[in-house]
């Protein structure tokens, strides 16, 4: 699942994001309400984990604005406020669930699984770019109809690039969105994953490199050439 965490305390969001990535979710993290609104309205997320007390814009206002904007993401409030009035206020604003800090990561995982079961059964459209096709519903990639066998991290990197074909992603950005490995090795590890994706796509018959190096910045999806 694609999950957005809006939480200003790194003591909470860092272990939380690491745990969710270990469960093979794609995770974005922002630390204030304004950034949360920008992320939530410009990218698609299945679940938003939202603190109430945030700089810039509090979680209740953010939740209300997302619902007014017709967001269909499941919103789970994670907050230290445990009064009944706070819970009622959050649910009335549009939250789907409410979890009081401190909480066990196992309980949060169970809440997310429950939220995912409530999603309407639908098949996400296939993402196409030139010779490449990525099927999010099956987690499958093909090139000219030939299956490309990618690891989970390689698939996550390629999906990130294909969902935002004009955006340039630094190695640090891809590391944060797609992996759980140690940050000290992030640059070489991302480089290795990119190399593996290129090799596997070429082996499937690609006529050109699917990923473009933007020197000094990072990577983006190469022009489809069609």
GROMACS .gro file of N, CA, C and O in nm, residues 26-134:
model
  436
   26UNK      N    1   0.490   0.129   0.047
   26UNK     CA    2   0.561   0.248   0.000
   26UNK      C    3   0.523   0.364   0.091
   26UNK      O    4   0.404   0.392   0.109
   27UNK      N    5   0.623   0.430   0.152
   27UNK     CA    6   0.595   0.527   0.258
   27UNK      C    7   0.656   0.663   0.226
   27UNK      O    8   0.773   0.674   0.190
   28UNK      N    9   0.574   0.768   0.240
   28UNK     CA   10   0.622   0.906   0.237
   28UNK      C   11   0.604   0.965   0.377
   28UNK      O   12   0.508   0.932   0.447
   29UNK      N   13   0.697   1.053   0.417
   29UNK     CA   14   0.691   1.117   0.549
   29UNK      C   15   0.706   1.268   0.533
   29UNK      O   16   0.798   1.314   0.465
   30UNK      N   17   0.616   1.343   0.595
   30UNK     CA   18   0.630   1.489   0.604
   30UNK      C   19   0.604   1.531   0.748
   30UNK      O   20   0.538   1.460   0.823
   31UNK      N   21   0.658   1.648   0.786
   31UNK     CA   22   0.658   1.686   0.927
   31UNK      C   23   0.571   1.808   0.959
   31UNK      O   24   0.574   1.856   1.071
   32UNK      N   25   0.492   1.856   0.863
   32UNK     CA   26   0.402   1.966   0.896
   32UNK      C   27   0.276   1.955   0.811
   32UNK      O   28   0.273   1.886   0.709
   33UNK      N   29   0.171   2.025   0.854
   33UNK     CA   30   0.042   2.013   0.790
   33UNK      C   31   0.038   2.065   0.648
   33UNK      O   32  -0.030   2.007   0.562
   34UNK      N   33   0.109   2.175   0.620
   34UNK     CA   34   0.109   2.231   0.485
   34UNK      C   35   0.172   2.132   0.387
   34UNK      O   36   0.117   2.107   0.278
   35UNK      N   37   0.287   2.075   0.425
   35UNK     CA   38   0.351   1.976   0.338
   35UNK      C   39   0.262   1.853   0.323
   35UNK      O   40   0.256   1.793   0.217
   36UNK      N   41   0.193   1.817   0.432
   36UNK     CA   42   0.101   1.704   0.425
   36UNK      C   43  -0.010   1.727   0.324
   36UNK      O   44  -0.045   1.638   0.247
   37UNK      N   45  -0.065   1.848   0.323
   37UNK     CA   46  -0.171   1.881   0.228
   37UNK      C   47  -0.118   1.876   0.085
   37UNK      O   48  -0.183   1.822  -0.005
   38UNK      N   49   0.002   1.930   0.064
   38UNK     CA   50   0.061   1.930  -0.069
   38UNK      C   51   0.085   1.787  -0.119
   38UNK      O   52   0.052   1.753  -0.234
   39UNK      N   53   0.141   1.702  -0.032
   39UNK     CA   54   0.167   1.563  -0.071
   39UNK      C   55   0.037   1.489  -0.099
   39UNK      O   56   0.024   1.418  -0.198
   40UNK      N   57  -0.061   1.508  -0.010
   40UNK     CA   58  -0.185   1.431  -0.020
   40UNK      C   59  -0.269   1.471  -0.140
   40UNK      O   60  -0.348   1.390  -0.190
   41UNK      N   61  -0.254   1.594  -0.187
   41UNK     CA   62  -0.335   1.641  -0.300
   41UNK      C   63  -0.264   1.629  -0.434
   41UNK      O   64  -0.327   1.647  -0.538
   42UNK      N   65  -0.135   1.597  -0.433
   42UNK     CA   66  -0.062   1.583  -0.559
   42UNK      C   67  -0.018   1.440  -0.586
   42UNK      O   68   0.027   1.410  -0.697
   43UNK      N   69  -0.028   1.352  -0.487
   43UNK     CA   70   0.009   1.212  -0.505
   43UNK      C   71  -0.102   1.124  -0.448
   43UNK      O   72  -0.179   1.166  -0.363
   44UNK      N   73  -0.110   1.000  -0.498
   44UNK     CA   74  -0.214   0.908  -0.456
   44UNK      C   75  -0.163   0.821  -0.342
   44UNK      O   76  -0.057   0.759  -0.353
   45UNK      N   77  -0.237   0.819  -0.232
   45UNK     CA   78  -0.204   0.734  -0.118
   45UNK      C   79  -0.327   0.652  -0.078
   45UNK      O   80  -0.440   0.700  -0.087
   46UNK      N   81  -0.303   0.530  -0.033
   46UNK     CA   82  -0.411   0.446   0.017
   46UNK      C   83  -0.448   0.482   0.160
   46UNK      O   84  -0.564   0.478   0.198
   47UNK      N   85  -0.346   0.512   0.240
   47UNK     CA   86  -0.365   0.540   0.382
   47UNK      C   87  -0.285   0.664   0.421
   47UNK      O   88  -0.171   0.682   0.375
   48UNK      N   89  -0.345   0.750   0.502
   48UNK     CA   90  -0.274   0.866   0.558
   48UNK      C   91  -0.276   0.853   0.710
   48UNK      O   92  -0.384   0.845   0.771
   49UNK      N   93  -0.158   0.847   0.771
   49UNK     CA   94  -0.144   0.845   0.916
   49UNK      C   95  -0.118   0.989   0.960
   49UNK      O   96  -0.017   1.048   0.924
   50UNK      N   97  -0.209   1.043   1.039
   50UNK     CA   98  -0.213   1.188   1.059
   50UNK      C   99  -0.215   1.224   1.207
   50UNK      O  100  -0.306   1.185   1.281
   51UNK      N  101  -0.114   1.300   1.250
   51UNK     CA  102  -0.112   1.355   1.385
   51UNK      C  103  -0.206   1.476   1.389
   51UNK      O  104  -0.234   1.538   1.287
   52UNK      N  105  -0.257   1.508   1.508
   52UNK     CA  106  -0.345   1.625   1.521
   52UNK      C  107  -0.264   1.752   1.544
   52UNK      O  108  -0.284   1.854   1.477
   53UNK      N  109  -0.169   1.748   1.637
   53UNK     CA  110  -0.090   1.867   1.670
   53UNK      C  111   0.028   1.878   1.575
   53UNK      O  112   0.131   1.813   1.594
   54UNK      N  113   0.012   1.960   1.471
   54UNK     CA  114   0.115   1.975   1.368
   54UNK      C  115   0.146   2.122   1.346
   54UNK      O  116   0.057   2.207   1.359
   55UNK      N  117   0.270   2.155   1.312
   55UNK     CA  118   0.300   2.293   1.273
   55UNK      C  119   0.239   2.323   1.137
   55UNK      O  120   0.219   2.233   1.055
   56UNK      N  121   0.208   2.448   1.112
   56UNK     CA  122   0.158   2.490   0.982
   56UNK      C  123   0.008   2.477   0.967
   56UNK      O  124  -0.061   2.572   0.934
   57UNK      N  125  -0.044   2.358   0.992
   57UNK     CA  126  -0.187   2.331   0.984
   57UNK      C  127  -0.215   2.207   1.069
   57UNK      O  128  -0.147   2.106   1.054
   58UNK      N  129  -0.310   2.216   1.161
   58UNK     CA  130  -0.333   2.101   1.247
   58UNK      C  131  -0.402   1.988   1.170
   58UNK      O  132  -0.459   2.007   1.062
   59UNK      N  133  -0.394   1.868   1.228
   59UNK     CA  134  -0.444   1.750   1.161
   59UNK      C  135  -0.593   1.752   1.133
   59UNK      O  136  -0.638   1.697   1.032
   60UNK      N  137  -0.670   1.813   1.223
   60UNK     CA  138  -0.815   1.818   1.201
   60UNK      C  139  -0.849   1.903   1.079
   60UNK      O  140  -0.933   1.865   0.997
   61UNK      N  141  -0.783   2.019   1.067
   61UNK     CA  142  -0.808   2.102   0.951
   61UNK      C  143  -0.763   2.032   0.823
   61UNK      O  144  -0.831   2.036   0.720
   62UNK      N  145  -0.646   1.967   0.830
   62UNK     CA  146  -0.595   1.896   0.714
   62UNK      C  147  -0.691   1.785   0.672
   62UNK      O  148  -0.723   1.769   0.553
   63UNK      N  149  -0.741   1.710   0.768
   63UNK     CA  150  -0.836   1.602   0.739
   63UNK      C  151  -0.961   1.659   0.672
   63UNK      O  152  -1.009   1.606   0.571
   64UNK      N  153  -1.014   1.766   0.729
   64UNK     CA  154  -1.134   1.827   0.672
   64UNK      C  155  -1.113   1.876   0.530
   64UNK      O  156  -1.201   1.861   0.445
   65UNK      N  157  -0.996   1.936   0.503
   65UNK     CA  158  -0.969   1.987   0.369
   65UNK      C  159  -0.952   1.874   0.269
   65UNK      O  160  -0.995   1.885   0.153
   66UNK      N  161  -0.893   1.763   0.313
   66UNK     CA  162  -0.880   1.649   0.223
   66UNK      C  163  -1.016   1.590   0.188
   66UNK      O  164  -1.041   1.555   0.072
   67UNK      N  165  -1.104   1.580   0.286
   67UNK     CA  166  -1.238   1.528   0.258
   67UNK      C  167  -1.317   1.624   0.170
   67UNK      O  168  -1.391   1.581   0.081
   68UNK      N  169  -1.300   1.753   0.192
   68UNK     CA  170  -1.367   1.851   0.107
   68UNK      C  171  -1.317   1.842  -0.037
   68UNK      O  172  -1.390   1.871  -0.132
   69UNK      N  173  -1.191   1.799  -0.051
   69UNK     CA  174  -1.130   1.783  -0.183
   69UNK      C  175  -1.159   1.645  -0.242
   69UNK      O  176  -1.101   1.606  -0.341
   70UNK      N  177  -1.249   1.570  -0.175
   70UNK     CA  178  -1.294   1.438  -0.222
   70UNK      C  179  -1.186   1.331  -0.215
   70UNK      O  180  -1.187   1.234  -0.292
   71UNK      N  181  -1.090   1.347  -0.123
   71UNK     CA  182  -0.989   1.243  -0.105
   71UNK      C  183  -1.054   1.114  -0.057
   71UNK      O  184  -1.138   1.114   0.032
   72UNK      N  185  -1.016   1.002  -0.120
   72UNK     CA  186  -1.070   0.872  -0.081
   72UNK      C  187  -0.972   0.791   0.003
   72UNK      O  188  -0.999   0.675   0.036
   73UNK      N  189  -0.858   0.852   0.039
   73UNK     CA  190  -0.761   0.781   0.123
   73UNK      C  191  -0.821   0.752   0.261
   73UNK      O  192  -0.902   0.830   0.312
   74UNK      N  193  -0.782   0.640   0.320
   74UNK     CA  194  -0.822   0.611   0.457
   74UNK      C  195  -0.733   0.690   0.551
   74UNK      O  196  -0.610   0.685   0.543
   75UNK      N  197  -0.794   0.766   0.638
   75UNK     CA  198  -0.720   0.854   0.729
   75UNK      C  199  -0.727   0.798   0.870
   75UNK      O  200  -0.835   0.779   0.927
   76UNK      N  201  -0.610   0.769   0.925
   76UNK     CA  202  -0.598   0.717   1.061
   76UNK      C  203  -0.528   0.822   1.146
   76UNK      O  204  -0.412   0.855   1.123
   77UNK      N  205  -0.598   0.878   1.244
   77UNK     CA  206  -0.540   0.976   1.335
   77UNK      C  207  -0.450   0.905   1.436
   77UNK      O  208  -0.491   0.805   1.497
   78UNK      N  209  -0.328   0.955   1.453
   78UNK     CA  210  -0.239   0.903   1.557
   78UNK      C  211  -0.201   1.022   1.645
   78UNK      O  212  -0.129   1.112   1.601
   79UNK      N  213  -0.248   1.023   1.769
   79UNK     CA  214  -0.232   1.141   1.853
   79UNK      C  215  -0.233   1.105   2.001
   79UNK      O  216  -0.284   0.999   2.040
   80UNK      N  217  -0.175   1.193   2.081
   80UNK     CA  218  -0.174   1.173   2.226
   80UNK      C  219  -0.306   1.211   2.290
   80UNK      O  220  -0.331   1.181   2.406
   81UNK      N  221  -0.393   1.279   2.218
   81UNK     CA  222  -0.522   1.320   2.273
   81UNK      C  223  -0.615   1.199   2.283
   81UNK      O  224  -0.645   1.135   2.182
   82UNK      N  225  -0.661   1.170   2.406
   82UNK     CA  226  -0.742   1.049   2.423
   82UNK      C  227  -0.882   1.077   2.479
   82UNK      O  228  -0.955   0.984   2.513
   83UNK      N  229  -0.922   1.204   2.486
   83UNK     CA  230  -1.055   1.236   2.536
   83UNK      C  231  -1.161   1.197   2.432
   83UNK      O  232  -1.135   1.200   2.311
   84UNK      N  233  -1.278   1.159   2.479
   84UNK     CA  234  -1.385   1.119   2.389
   84UNK      C  235  -1.417   1.231   2.289
   84UNK      O  236  -1.439   1.207   2.170
   85UNK      N  237  -1.419   1.355   2.337
   85UNK     CA  238  -1.449   1.468   2.249
   85UNK      C  239  -1.350   1.479   2.135
   85UNK      O  240  -1.387   1.514   2.022
   86UNK      N  241  -1.221   1.451   2.163
   86UNK     CA  242  -1.120   1.457   2.058
   86UNK      C  243  -1.144   1.349   1.953
   86UNK      O  244  -1.132   1.373   1.833
   87UNK      N  245  -1.178   1.229   2.000
   87UNK     CA  246  -1.203   1.119   1.907
   87UNK      C  247  -1.325   1.148   1.820
   87UNK      O  248  -1.322   1.128   1.698
   88UNK      N  249  -1.432   1.196   1.883
   88UNK     CA  250  -1.554   1.228   1.808
   88UNK      C  251  -1.526   1.338   1.706
   88UNK      O  252  -1.570   1.330   1.590
   89UNK      N  253  -1.449   1.439   1.748
   89UNK     CA  254  -1.417   1.548   1.657
   89UNK      C  255  -1.339   1.501   1.536
   89UNK      O  256  -1.365   1.544   1.423
   90UNK      N  257  -1.242   1.411   1.559
   90UNK     CA  258  -1.162   1.360   1.448
   90UNK      C  259  -1.247   1.278   1.352
   90UNK      O  260  -1.237   1.292   1.229
   91UNK      N  261  -1.332   1.192   1.405
   91UNK     CA  262  -1.416   1.108   1.320
   91UNK      C  263  -1.518   1.192   1.244
   91UNK      O  264  -1.546   1.167   1.126
   92UNK      N  265  -1.573   1.293   1.311
   92UNK     CA  266  -1.670   1.381   1.244
   92UNK      C  267  -1.604   1.463   1.133
   92UNK      O  268  -1.670   1.501   1.036
   93UNK      N  269  -1.474   1.492   1.148
   93UNK     CA  270  -1.403   1.568   1.047
   93UNK      C  271  -1.375   1.485   0.923
   93UNK      O  272  -1.349   1.540   0.816
   94UNK      N  273  -1.379   1.354   0.938
   94UNK     CA  274  -1.358   1.266   0.822
   94UNK      C  275  -1.258   1.155   0.842
   94UNK      O  276  -1.234   1.077   0.749
   95UNK      N  277  -1.198   1.144   0.962
   95UNK     CA  278  -1.105   1.034   0.987
   95UNK      C  279  -1.179   0.901   0.989
   95UNK      O  280  -1.296   0.893   1.029
   96UNK      N  281  -1.111   0.796   0.945
   96UNK     CA  282  -1.169   0.661   0.945
   96UNK      C  283  -1.143   0.586   1.074
   96UNK      O  284  -1.218   0.496   1.110
   97UNK      N  285  -1.034   0.621   1.142
   97UNK     CA  286  -0.998   0.551   1.265
   97UNK      C  287  -0.911   0.643   1.348
   97UNK      O  288  -0.865   0.748   1.301
   98UNK      N  289  -0.885   0.602   1.473
   98UNK     CA  290  -0.818   0.688   1.570
   98UNK      C  291  -0.733   0.599   1.660
   98UNK      O  292  -0.782   0.500   1.715
   99UNK      N  293  -0.605   0.631   1.672
   99UNK     CA  294  -0.514   0.552   1.754
   99UNK      C  295  -0.438   0.644   1.849
   99UNK      O  296  -0.380   0.743   1.806
  100UNK      N  297  -0.441   0.612   1.978
  100UNK     CA  298  -0.382   0.699   2.080
  100UNK      C  299  -0.236   0.659   2.106
  100UNK      O  300  -0.204   0.541   2.122
  101UNK      N  301  -0.148   0.759   2.108
  101UNK     CA  302  -0.008   0.738   2.147
  101UNK      C  303   0.000   0.721   2.298
  101UNK      O  304  -0.077   0.785   2.371
  102UNK      N  305   0.099   0.644   2.346
  102UNK     CA  306   0.186   0.556   2.268
  102UNK      C  307   0.110   0.431   2.224
  102UNK      O  308   0.016   0.387   2.290
  103UNK      N  309   0.153   0.373   2.114
  103UNK     CA  310   0.087   0.253   2.063
  103UNK      C  311   0.193   0.153   2.018
  103UNK      O  312   0.308   0.188   1.993
  104UNK      N  313   0.152   0.029   2.007
  104UNK     CA  314   0.241  -0.076   1.959
  104UNK      C  315   0.235  -0.080   1.806
  104UNK      O  316   0.127  -0.065   1.747
  105UNK      N  317   0.350  -0.101   1.742
  105UNK     CA  318   0.352  -0.106   1.598
  105UNK      C  319   0.263  -0.219   1.546
  105UNK      O  320   0.202  -0.206   1.439
  106UNK      N  321   0.255  -0.328   1.621
  106UNK     CA  322   0.170  -0.441   1.579
  106UNK      C  323   0.024  -0.399   1.572
  106UNK      O  324  -0.051  -0.443   1.482
  107UNK      N  325  -0.020  -0.315   1.666
  107UNK     CA  326  -0.159  -0.269   1.664
  107UNK      C  327  -0.183  -0.180   1.543
  107UNK      O  328  -0.287  -0.190   1.476
  108UNK      N  329  -0.088  -0.091   1.513
  108UNK     CA  330  -0.104  -0.004   1.397
  108UNK      C  331  -0.112  -0.086   1.269
  108UNK      O  332  -0.195  -0.059   1.182
  109UNK      N  333  -0.026  -0.188   1.258
  109UNK     CA  334  -0.029  -0.274   1.140
  109UNK      C  335  -0.165  -0.341   1.125
  109UNK      O  336  -0.218  -0.353   1.013
  110UNK      N  337  -0.222  -0.384   1.238
  110UNK     CA  338  -0.354  -0.446   1.233
  110UNK      C  339  -0.460  -0.347   1.188
  110UNK      O  340  -0.551  -0.381   1.111
  111UNK      N  341  -0.451  -0.221   1.233
  111UNK     CA  342  -0.546  -0.118   1.190
  111UNK      C  343  -0.536  -0.094   1.039
  111UNK      O  344  -0.637  -0.079   0.970
  112UNK      N  345  -0.413  -0.091   0.989
  112UNK     CA  346  -0.393  -0.068   0.845
  112UNK      C  347  -0.450  -0.184   0.765
  112UNK      O  348  -0.514  -0.164   0.661
  113UNK      N  349  -0.429  -0.307   0.812
  113UNK     CA  350  -0.486  -0.422   0.742
  113UNK      C  351  -0.639  -0.414   0.740
  113UNK      O  352  -0.704  -0.445   0.640
  114UNK      N  353  -0.695  -0.370   0.853
  114UNK     CA  354  -0.842  -0.358   0.859
  114UNK      C  355  -0.891  -0.251   0.763
  114UNK      O  356  -0.993  -0.269   0.695
  115UNK      N  357  -0.817  -0.139   0.756
  115UNK     CA  358  -0.856  -0.033   0.663
  115UNK      C  359  -0.848  -0.081   0.518
  115UNK      O  360  -0.935  -0.051   0.437
  116UNK      N  361  -0.744  -0.159   0.488
  116UNK     CA  362  -0.727  -0.205   0.350
  116UNK      C  363  -0.839  -0.299   0.310
  116UNK      O  364  -0.880  -0.301   0.193
  117UNK      N  365  -0.891  -0.376   0.404
  117UNK     CA  366  -1.001  -0.468   0.372
  117UNK      C  367  -1.129  -0.393   0.339
  117UNK      O  368  -1.217  -0.446   0.273
  118UNK      N  369  -1.139  -0.269   0.386
  118UNK     CA  370  -1.258  -0.190   0.361
  118UNK      C  371  -1.254  -0.117   0.228
  118UNK      O  372  -1.351  -0.053   0.189
  119UNK      N  373  -1.140  -0.123   0.160
  119UNK     CA  374  -1.132  -0.059   0.030
  119UNK      C  375  -1.225  -0.128  -0.069
  119UNK      O  376  -1.244  -0.249  -0.064
  120UNK      N  377  -1.284  -0.050  -0.155
  120UNK     CA  378  -1.363  -0.108  -0.261
  120UNK      C  379  -1.273  -0.190  -0.351
  120UNK      O  380  -1.163  -0.149  -0.386
  121UNK      N  381  -1.322  -0.307  -0.390
  121UNK     CA  382  -1.243  -0.394  -0.475
  121UNK      C  383  -1.239  -0.332  -0.615
  121UNK      O  384  -1.340  -0.317  -0.682
  122UNK      N  385  -1.123  -0.294  -0.655
  122UNK     CA  386  -1.108  -0.235  -0.788
  122UNK      C  387  -0.968  -0.266  -0.840
  122UNK      O  388  -0.876  -0.288  -0.762
  123UNK      N  389  -0.955  -0.270  -0.969
  123UNK     CA  390  -0.826  -0.299  -1.030
  123UNK      C  391  -0.765  -0.169  -1.080
  123UNK      O  392  -0.825  -0.098  -1.159
  124UNK      N  393  -0.647  -0.139  -1.029
  124UNK     CA  394  -0.580  -0.016  -1.071
  124UNK      C  395  -0.541  -0.025  -1.216
  124UNK      O  396  -0.501  -0.131  -1.265
  125UNK      N  397  -0.553   0.083  -1.290
  125UNK     CA  398  -0.516   0.079  -1.431
  125UNK      C  399  -0.367   0.053  -1.449
  125UNK      O  400  -0.284   0.092  -1.365
  126UNK      N  401  -0.335  -0.014  -1.557
  126UNK     CA  402  -0.196  -0.041  -1.590
  126UNK      C  403  -0.127   0.089  -1.631
  126UNK      O  404  -0.185   0.172  -1.702
  127UNK      N  405  -0.004   0.109  -1.585
  127UNK     CA  406   0.075   0.228  -1.619
  127UNK      C  407   0.165   0.191  -1.736
  127UNK      O  408   0.243   0.096  -1.729
  128UNK      N  409   0.151   0.265  -1.845
  128UNK     CA  410   0.230   0.238  -1.966
  128UNK      C  411   0.323   0.355  -1.996
  128UNK      O  412   0.286   0.471  -1.979
  129UNK      N  413   0.443   0.321  -2.043
  129UNK     CA  414   0.539   0.423  -2.085
  129UNK      C  415   0.627   0.359  -2.191
  129UNK      O  416   0.716   0.278  -2.161
  130UNK      N  417   0.601   0.395  -2.317
  130UNK     CA  418   0.678   0.336  -2.426
  130UNK      C  419   0.661   0.185  -2.427
  130UNK      O  420   0.550   0.133  -2.437
  131UNK      N  421   0.772   0.115  -2.418
  131UNK     CA  422   0.770  -0.033  -2.424
  131UNK      C  423   0.737  -0.097  -2.290
  131UNK      O  424   0.715  -0.217  -2.283
  132UNK      N  425   0.733  -0.016  -2.185
  132UNK     CA  426   0.712  -0.069  -2.050
  132UNK      C  427   0.566  -0.063  -2.009
  132UNK      O  428   0.496   0.034  -2.038
  133UNK      N  429   0.522  -0.167  -1.939
  133UNK     CA  430   0.392  -0.167  -1.875
  133UNK      C  431   0.409  -0.217  -1.732
  133UNK      O  432   0.476  -0.318  -1.708
  134UNK      N  433   0.346  -0.145  -1.638
  134UNK     CA  434   0.352  -0.182  -1.497
  134UNK      C  435   0.209  -0.199  -1.446
  134UNK      O  436   0.126  -0.108  -1.459
   0.00000   0.00000   0.00000
